[in-house]
Coordinates of N, CA and C in Angstrom, one line a residue:
X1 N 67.5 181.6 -76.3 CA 68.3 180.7 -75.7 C 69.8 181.2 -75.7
X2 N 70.2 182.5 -75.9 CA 71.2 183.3 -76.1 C 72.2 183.1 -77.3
X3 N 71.2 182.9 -78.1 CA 72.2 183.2 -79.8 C 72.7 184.3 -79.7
X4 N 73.6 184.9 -80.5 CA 74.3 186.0 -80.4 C 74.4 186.5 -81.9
X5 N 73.8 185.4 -82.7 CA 74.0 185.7 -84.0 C 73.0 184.3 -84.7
X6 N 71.9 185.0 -86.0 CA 71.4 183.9 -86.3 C 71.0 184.0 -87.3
X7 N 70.8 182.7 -88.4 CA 70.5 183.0 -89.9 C 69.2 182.6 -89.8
X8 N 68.5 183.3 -91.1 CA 67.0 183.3 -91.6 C 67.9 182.5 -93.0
X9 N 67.4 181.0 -93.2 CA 67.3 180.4 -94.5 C 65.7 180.1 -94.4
X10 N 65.7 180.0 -96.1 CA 64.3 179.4 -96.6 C 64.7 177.6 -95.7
X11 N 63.2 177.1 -96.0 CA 63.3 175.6 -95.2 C 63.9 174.8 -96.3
X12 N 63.8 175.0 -97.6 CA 63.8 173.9 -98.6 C 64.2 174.8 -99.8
X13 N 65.9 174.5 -100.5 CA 66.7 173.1 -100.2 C 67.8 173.8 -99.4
X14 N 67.4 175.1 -98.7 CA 69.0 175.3 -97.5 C 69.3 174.6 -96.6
X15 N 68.0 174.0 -96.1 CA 68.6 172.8 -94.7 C 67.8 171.6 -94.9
X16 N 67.8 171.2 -93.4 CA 67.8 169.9 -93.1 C 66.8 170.1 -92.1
X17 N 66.1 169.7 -91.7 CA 65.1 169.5 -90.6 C 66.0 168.4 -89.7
X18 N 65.7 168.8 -88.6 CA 66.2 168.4 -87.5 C 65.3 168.3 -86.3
X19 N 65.6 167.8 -85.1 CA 65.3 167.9 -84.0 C 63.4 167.0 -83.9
X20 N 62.6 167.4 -82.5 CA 61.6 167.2 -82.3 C 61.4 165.4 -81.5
X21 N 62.4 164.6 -82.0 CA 62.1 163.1 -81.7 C 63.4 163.4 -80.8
X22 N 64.0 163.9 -80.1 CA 65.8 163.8 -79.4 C 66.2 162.0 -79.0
X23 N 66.7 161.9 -79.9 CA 67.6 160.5 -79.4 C 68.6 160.0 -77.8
X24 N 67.7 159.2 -77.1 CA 68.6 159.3 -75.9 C 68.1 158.0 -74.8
X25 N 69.4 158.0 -74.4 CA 69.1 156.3 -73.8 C 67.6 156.2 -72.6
X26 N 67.8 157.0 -72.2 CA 66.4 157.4 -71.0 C 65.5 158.1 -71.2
X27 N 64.1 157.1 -71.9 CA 62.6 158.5 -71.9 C 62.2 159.3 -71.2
X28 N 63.1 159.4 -70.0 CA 62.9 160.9 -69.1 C 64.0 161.8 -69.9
X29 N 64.5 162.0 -71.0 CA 65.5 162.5 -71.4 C 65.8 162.5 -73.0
X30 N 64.4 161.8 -73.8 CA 64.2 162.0 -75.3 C 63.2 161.1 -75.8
X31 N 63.0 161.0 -76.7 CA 61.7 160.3 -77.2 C 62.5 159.2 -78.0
X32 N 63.5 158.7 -78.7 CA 63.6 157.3 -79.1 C 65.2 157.0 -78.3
X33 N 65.6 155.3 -78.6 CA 66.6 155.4 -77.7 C 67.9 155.3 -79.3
X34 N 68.8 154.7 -78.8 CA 69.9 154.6 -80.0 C 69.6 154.0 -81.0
X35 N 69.0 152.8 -81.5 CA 68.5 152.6 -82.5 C 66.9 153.2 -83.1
X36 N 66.7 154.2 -82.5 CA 65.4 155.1 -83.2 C 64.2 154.4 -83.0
X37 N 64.6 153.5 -81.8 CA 62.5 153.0 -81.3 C 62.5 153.9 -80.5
X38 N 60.8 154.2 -80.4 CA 59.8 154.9 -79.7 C 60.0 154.2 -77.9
X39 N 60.2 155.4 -76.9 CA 60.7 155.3 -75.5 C 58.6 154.4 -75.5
X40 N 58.1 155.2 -75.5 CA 56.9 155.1 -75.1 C 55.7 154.5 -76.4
X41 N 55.7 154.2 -77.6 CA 55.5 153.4 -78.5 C 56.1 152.3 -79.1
X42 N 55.4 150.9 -78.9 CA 56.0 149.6 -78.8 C 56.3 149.4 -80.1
X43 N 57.4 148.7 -81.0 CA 57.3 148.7 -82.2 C 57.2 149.8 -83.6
X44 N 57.6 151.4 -82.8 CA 57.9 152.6 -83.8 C 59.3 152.5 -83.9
X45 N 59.9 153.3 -84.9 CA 60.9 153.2 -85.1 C 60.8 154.8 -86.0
X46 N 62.1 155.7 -85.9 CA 61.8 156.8 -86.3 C 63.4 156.8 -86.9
X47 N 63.4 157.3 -88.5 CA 64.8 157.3 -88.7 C 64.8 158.3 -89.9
X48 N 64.9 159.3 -89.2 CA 65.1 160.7 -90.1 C 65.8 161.8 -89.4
X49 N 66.3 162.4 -89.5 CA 67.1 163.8 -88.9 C 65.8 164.2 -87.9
X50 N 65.0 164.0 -87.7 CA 64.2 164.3 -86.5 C 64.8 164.0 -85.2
X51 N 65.5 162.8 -84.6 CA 66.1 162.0 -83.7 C 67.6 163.2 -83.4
X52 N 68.1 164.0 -84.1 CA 69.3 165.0 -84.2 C 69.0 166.2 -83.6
X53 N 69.4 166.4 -82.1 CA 69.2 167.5 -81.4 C 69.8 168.6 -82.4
X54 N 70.6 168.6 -83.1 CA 71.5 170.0 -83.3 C 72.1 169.2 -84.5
X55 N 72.5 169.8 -85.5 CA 73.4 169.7 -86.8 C 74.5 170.0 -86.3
X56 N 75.5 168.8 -87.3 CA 77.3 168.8 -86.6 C 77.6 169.8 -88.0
X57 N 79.0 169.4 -88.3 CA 79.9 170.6 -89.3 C 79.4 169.7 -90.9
X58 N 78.6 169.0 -90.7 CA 78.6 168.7 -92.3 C 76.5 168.1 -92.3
X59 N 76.4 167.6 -93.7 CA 75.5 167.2 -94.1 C 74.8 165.8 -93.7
X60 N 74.2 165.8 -92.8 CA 73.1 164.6 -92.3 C 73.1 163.4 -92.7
X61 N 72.8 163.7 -94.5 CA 72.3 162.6 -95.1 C 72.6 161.1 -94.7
X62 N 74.3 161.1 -94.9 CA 75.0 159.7 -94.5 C 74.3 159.1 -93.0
X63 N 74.8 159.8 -91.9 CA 74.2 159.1 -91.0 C 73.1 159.1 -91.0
X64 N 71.6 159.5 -91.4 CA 70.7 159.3 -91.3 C 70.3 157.8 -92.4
X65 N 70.7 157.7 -93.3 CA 71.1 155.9 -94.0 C 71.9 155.2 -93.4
X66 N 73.1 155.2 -92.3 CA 73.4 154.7 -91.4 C 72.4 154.2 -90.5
X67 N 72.0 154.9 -89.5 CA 70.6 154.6 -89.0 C 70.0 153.6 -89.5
X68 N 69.4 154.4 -90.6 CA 68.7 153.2 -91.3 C 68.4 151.7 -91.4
X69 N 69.8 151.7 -91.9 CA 70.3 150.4 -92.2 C 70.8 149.6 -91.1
X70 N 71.1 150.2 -90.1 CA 71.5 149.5 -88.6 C 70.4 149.1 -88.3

């Protein structure tokens, strides 16, 4: 995808699993919408760093209990 530079961490405890569910207002365009229900399953709800295309400059955790809790 044109990295130019890239780290090999172990999975567990260097990161965070991310990605696979992409959070986004239109199911032509990700699999849950802003509050983490399923585009295409009635009554899922997904609320874990999965919904997180990409990691920002800090640690997950908070917003992913945000979520949550919303």
């Amino acid at each position: 995808m044109g990295a130019t530079q890239v780290w090999n961490l172990p999975s567990y405890p260097a990161s965070h699993n991310m990605g696979t569910n992409r959070m986004a207002a239109k199911a032509s365009e990700g699999v849950v919408d802003g509050w983490g229900r399923a585009h295409d399953v009635p009554n899922l709800f997904v609320s874990d760093g999965s919904t997180f295309p990409s990691s920002s400059a800090a640690n997950p955790t908070l917003t992913i209990v945000a979520l949550a809790i919303r």
